[in-house]
Coordinates of C-alpha atoms and ligand atoms in Angstrom, one line a residue:
X1 CA -21.5 6.1 4.6
X2 CA -19.3 8.9 6.0
X3 CA -15.9 8.0 7.4
X4 CA -15.2 11.6 8.4
X5 CA -12.1 11.7 6.2
X6 CA -12.9 15.1 4.5
X7 CA -9.8 17.1 3.8
X8 CA -7.6 14.5 5.4
X9 CA -4.3 14.2 3.5
X10 CA -3.8 10.6 2.3
X11 CA -0.4 9.7 0.7
X12 CA -0.5 6.6 -1.5
X13 CA 2.7 5.1 -2.9
X14 CA 2.3 3.3 -6.2
X15 CA -0.9 5.3 -6.5
X16 CA -0.9 5.8 -10.3
X17 CA -2.7 2.5 -11.1
X18 CA -4.1 -0.8 -9.8
X19 CA -5.0 -1.2 -6.1
X20 CA -3.2 2.1 -5.2
X21 CA -5.4 4.1 -7.6
X22 CA -8.6 2.2 -6.5
X23 CA -7.7 3.3 -2.9
X24 CA -7.3 6.9 -4.1
X25 CA -10.6 6.8 -5.8
X26 CA -12.4 5.5 -2.7
X27 CA -10.8 8.1 -0.4
X28 CA -11.5 10.8 -3.0
X29 CA -15.2 10.0 -2.8
X30 CA -15.0 10.9 0.9
X31 CA -13.6 14.3 0.3
X32 CA -10.0 13.5 1.2
X33 CA -6.9 15.2 -0.3
X34 CA -5.2 12.5 -2.3
X35 CA -1.4 12.6 -2.9
X36 CA -0.3 10.0 -5.3
X37 CA 3.4 9.0 -5.6
X38 CA 4.6 6.8 -8.4
X39 CA 7.7 6.3 -10.6
X40 CA 6.5 7.9 -13.8
X41 CA 5.7 11.6 -13.6
X42 CA 3.4 11.8 -16.6
X43 CA 1.5 8.7 -15.6
X44 CA 1.0 9.8 -11.9
X45 CA -0.1 13.3 -13.0
X46 CA -2.6 11.7 -15.4
X47 CA -4.0 9.5 -12.6
X48 CA -4.4 12.5 -10.3
X49 CA -5.9 14.6 -13.1
X50 CA -8.5 11.8 -13.6
X51 CA -9.6 12.3 -10.0
X52 CA -9.6 16.1 -10.3
X53 CA -11.9 15.8 -13.3
X54 CA -14.4 14.1 -11.1
X55 CA -14.3 17.0 -8.7
X56 CA -11.8 15.5 -6.2
X57 CA -8.7 17.1 -4.6
X58 CA -5.8 15.1 -6.0
X59 CA -2.1 15.6 -6.7
X60 CA 0.5 13.4 -8.4
X61 CA 4.1 13.4 -7.7
X62 CA 7.0 11.4 -9.2
X63 CA 8.9 9.5 -6.5
X64 CA 10.7 6.3 -5.9
X65 CA 10.1 4.7 -2.5
X66 CA 13.7 3.3 -2.4
X67 CA 15.1 6.9 -2.7
X68 CA 15.4 7.9 0.9
X69 CA 16.6 11.5 0.3
X70 CA 14.0 12.0 -2.5
X71 CA 11.2 10.8 -0.3
X72 CA 12.3 13.0 2.7
X73 CA 12.3 16.0 0.4
X74 CA 9.0 15.1 -1.2
X75 CA 7.2 14.5 2.1
X76 CA 8.5 17.9 3.3
X77 CA 7.0 19.5 0.2
X78 CA 3.7 17.6 0.7
X79 CA 3.4 18.9 4.4
X80 CA 4.4 22.4 3.3
X81 CA 1.7 22.5 0.6
X82 CA -1.1 20.4 2.2
X83 CA -0.4 20.9 5.9
X84 CA 0.0 17.3 7.1
X85 CA 0.2 13.6 6.2
X86 CA -2.8 12.2 8.0
X87 CA -2.5 8.7 6.4
X88 CA 0.3 6.9 4.5
X89 CA -0.6 3.9 2.4
X90 CA 2.5 1.9 1.7
X91 CA 1.2 0.2 -1.5
X92 CA 4.0 0.3 -4.1
X93 CA 5.1 -3.2 -4.8
X94 CA 6.6 -5.5 -7.4
X95 CA 7.0 -9.2 -8.2
X96 CA 10.0 -10.9 -9.8
X97 CA 8.9 -14.5 -9.6
X98 CA 11.1 -17.6 -10.1
X99 CA 11.8 -20.8 -8.5
X100 CA 14.4 -20.3 -5.8
X101 CA 17.0 -22.4 -7.5
X102 CA 16.9 -20.0 -10.5
X103 CA 16.3 -16.8 -8.6
X104 CA 18.8 -14.1 -9.4
X105 CA 20.2 -12.2 -6.4
X106 CA 19.3 -8.9 -8.1
X107 CA 15.6 -10.0 -8.3
X108 CA 15.7 -11.0 -4.6
X109 CA 17.2 -7.6 -3.8
X110 CA 14.9 -5.5 -5.9
X111 CA 11.7 -7.0 -4.5
X112 CA 13.0 -6.6 -0.9
X113 CA 14.2 -3.1 -1.6
X114 CA 10.9 -1.9 -3.1
X115 CA 8.3 -3.8 -1.0
X116 CA 10.0 -3.8 2.4
X117 CA 12.8 -1.2 2.5
X118 CA 10.6 1.3 0.5
X119 CA 7.9 0.9 3.2
X120 CA 10.4 1.4 5.9
X121 CA 11.7 4.6 4.2
X122 CA 8.2 6.1 3.7
X123 CA 7.1 5.1 7.2
X124 CA 10.1 6.7 8.8
X125 CA 9.8 9.9 6.9
X126 CA 6.0 10.2 7.4
X127 CA 6.1 9.3 11.1
X128 CA 8.3 12.3 11.8
X129 CA 5.3 14.5 11.0
X130 CA 2.7 12.2 12.5
X131 CA 4.6 12.1 15.8
X132 CA 4.6 15.9 16.0
X133 CA 0.9 16.0 15.2
X134 CA 0.3 13.1 17.7
X135 CA -2.1 11.5 15.2
X136 CA -1.9 9.6 12.0
X137 CA -2.4 6.2 10.4
X138 CA -0.2 3.9 8.4
X139 CA -1.6 1.1 6.2
X140 CA 0.8 -1.4 4.7
X141 CA -0.4 -3.3 1.7
X142 CA 1.1 -6.8 2.3
X143 CA -0.2 -10.0 0.6
X144 CA -1.6 -13.4 1.6
X145 CA 1.7 -14.7 0.1
X146 CA 3.4 -13.1 3.2
X147 CA 1.2 -15.3 5.4
X148 CA 1.2 -18.6 3.6
X149 CA 4.2 -18.4 1.2
X150 CA 4.1 -19.5 -2.5
X151 CA 6.4 -21.6 -4.7
X152 CA 8.2 -19.3 -7.1
X153 CA 7.7 -16.2 -4.9
X154 CA 10.3 -16.6 -2.1
X155 CA 11.5 -13.1 -2.5
X156 CA 7.9 -11.6 -2.6
X157 CA 6.8 -13.8 0.3
X158 CA 9.9 -12.7 2.4
X159 CA 9.1 -9.0 1.6
X160 CA 5.5 -9.2 2.5
X161 CA 6.0 -11.5 5.6
X162 CA 8.6 -8.9 6.6
X163 CA 6.1 -6.1 6.1
X164 CA 3.6 -7.8 8.4
X165 CA 6.2 -8.1 11.2
X166 CA 7.3 -4.5 10.5
X167 CA 3.6 -3.5 10.9
X168 CA 3.5 -5.0 14.3
X169 CA 6.8 -3.5 15.5
X170 CA 5.8 0.0 14.3
X171 CA 2.3 -0.3 15.9
X172 CA 3.9 -1.0 19.3
X173 CA 6.5 1.8 18.8
X174 CA 4.1 4.4 17.5
X175 CA 1.0 3.7 19.7
X176 CA 1.9 6.1 22.5
X177 CA 2.2 8.9 19.9
X178 CA -1.4 8.4 18.7
X179 CA -0.3 6.7 15.4
X180 CA -1.9 3.4 14.4
X181 CA -0.3 1.0 11.9
X182 CA -2.1 -1.9 10.2
X183 CA -1.6 -4.1 7.2
X184 CA -4.1 -5.3 4.6
X185 CA -3.2 -8.7 3.0
X186 CA -4.9 -8.9 -0.4
X187 CA -5.6 -12.3 -1.8
X188 CA -5.9 -12.7 -5.6
X189 CA -7.1 -9.3 -6.9
X190 CA -7.9 -8.5 -10.5
X191 CA -5.2 -5.9 -11.5
X192 CA -2.4 -5.5 -14.2
X193 CA -0.2 -7.4 -11.8
X194 CA -2.3 -10.6 -11.9
X195 CA -3.6 -10.0 -15.5
X196 CA -0.5 -11.9 -16.8
X197 CA -1.4 -15.1 -14.9
X198 CA -2.5 -18.0 -17.2
X199 CA -6.2 -18.7 -17.3
X200 CA -5.7 -22.2 -15.8
X201 CA -3.8 -20.8 -12.9
X202 CA -6.6 -18.3 -12.1
X203 CA -9.2 -21.1 -12.4
X204 CA -7.0 -23.2 -10.0
X205 CA -7.0 -20.3 -7.5
X206 CA -10.7 -19.8 -7.7
X207 CA -11.2 -23.4 -6.7
X208 CA -9.3 -23.0 -3.4
X209 CA -10.9 -19.6 -2.5
X210 CA -14.0 -20.2 -0.3
X211 CA -15.8 -17.3 -2.0
X212 CA -14.8 -18.9 -5.3
X213 CA -13.7 -15.7 -7.2
X214 CA -10.9 -13.1 -7.4
X215 CA -11.3 -9.9 -5.5
X216 CA -11.5 -6.4 -6.9
X217 CA -9.2 -3.4 -6.0
X218 CA -12.3 -1.8 -4.5
X219 CA -12.5 -4.6 -1.9
X220 CA -9.0 -3.6 -0.7
X221 CA -9.8 0.1 -0.9
X222 CA -12.9 -0.2 1.3
X223 CA -10.9 -2.0 4.0
X224 CA -8.2 0.8 3.9
X225 CA -11.0 3.4 4.3
X226 CA -12.2 1.6 7.5
X227 CA -8.6 1.4 8.8
X228 CA -7.9 5.1 8.1
X229 CA -11.1 6.2 9.9
X230 CA -12.0 6.7 13.5
X231 CA -14.3 3.6 13.2
X232 CA -11.1 1.5 13.7
X233 CA -9.6 3.7 16.4
X234 CA -9.0 0.7 18.7
X235 CA -7.3 -1.4 16.0
X236 CA -3.5 -1.4 15.6
X237 CA -0.8 -3.9 14.6
X238 CA -3.3 -6.1 12.8
X239 CA -3.2 -7.7 9.4
X240 CA -6.6 -7.9 7.7
X241 CA -6.7 -10.6 5.0
X242 CA -9.1 -9.5 2.2
X243 CA -8.9 -12.7 0.4
X244 CA -12.3 -14.4 0.0
X245 CA -11.4 -16.7 2.9
X246 CA -8.2 -18.1 1.4
X247 CA -6.0 -17.9 4.4
X248 CA -8.6 -18.3 7.2
X249 CA -7.2 -20.2 10.2
Ligands
NAI301 P1 0.5 -2.7 -9.9 O1 1.7 -3.2 -10.6 O2 -0.7 -2.6 -10.8 O3 0.8 -1.3 -9.3 C1 1.9 -1.0 -8.5 C2 2.3 0.4 -8.6 O4 3.5 0.7 -7.8 C3 2.7 0.8 -10.1 O5 2.0 2.0 -10.5 C4 4.2 1.0 -10.0 O6 4.7 2.0 -11.0 C5 4.4 1.5 -8.6 N1 5.8 1.3 -8.2 C6 6.5 0.2 -8.4 N2 7.8 0.4 -7.8 C7 7.8 1.6 -7.3 C8 8.8 2.4 -6.6 N3 10.0 1.9 -6.4 N4 8.4 3.7 -6.1 C9 7.1 4.1 -6.4 N5 6.2 3.4 -7.0 C10 6.5 2.2 -7.5 O7 0.2 -3.6 -8.7 P2 -1.1 -3.8 -7.8 O8 -1.6 -5.2 -8.2 O9 -2.0 -2.7 -7.9 O10 -0.4 -4.0 -6.4 C11 -0.4 -3.0 -5.4 C12 0.1 -3.6 -4.1 O11 -0.8 -4.7 -3.7 C13 1.5 -4.2 -4.2 O12 2.2 -3.9 -3.0 C14 1.2 -5.7 -4.3 O13 2.3 -6.4 -3.9 C15 0.0 -5.9 -3.5 N6 -0.8 -7.0 -3.8 C16 -1.4 -7.2 -5.0 C17 -2.2 -8.3 -5.2 C18 -2.9 -8.6 -6.5 O14 -3.5 -9.6 -6.7 N7 -2.9 -7.6 -7.5 C19 -2.3 -9.4 -4.2 C20 -1.6 -9.1 -3.0 C21 -0.9 -8.0 -2.8

């Protein structure tokens, strides 16, 4: 299926591995220009190179989403080199789980800074270019935890719940400029982030997921493809849960 995303410039934060890299692979197969941003230069260049070796157009840049000046400078370089930022995927995210009673303030702050403030910084810097182009699309990778909460993840839930509210506000603010903003809320997805979960915890989750299994990064990537394409041109401000039915209401 063609989503008509050939040569569109897709910027993915946290794109070196996991869900971010799966999103990159999926867009690359559509002929898009992939711009991966991640903390470690060597790792992000290696990930981009893996796509180039498959015949795709991909570039890796070191960047930290919490570094406002660094992101501003990086986005300016990206637009100069690639001509535009057609789609921004705010995917970089971390967890620092603990019961609230034991949660350190620095773990609260770090998770809010990367997951929520980082998305604000990247959105603000990218929107500057999208606004001028009067077109663009922003996809925020939230989480089902931001919808339903989770014991031991108060910081993460607050960051992802905040990201969902942020998505709606930006969608209202940017709509008249031709820029759509949506969120994808993954459920339990098999990545390095969830690989550390004990087997009994994973089995417990599988029991409460109507589709009875964890999802794959490709499930998230395919939803992003739809949200970035003109096939979703009348959809903005929405959060699509890709979670096997876990949060259905
Ligand atoms: P991951 O840990 O495999 O990948 C995250 C990437 O973000 C890493 O490459 C990391 O270096 C990068 N990153 C971290 N801090 C950064 C910063 N300050 N600046 C730039 N890059 C940074 O995680 P995964 O599982 O691929 O998750 C991706 C997104 O999906 C996250 O936002 C996560 O919260 C969300 N998510 C994941 C779920 C899962 O089951 N794996 C479920 C729900 C949401």
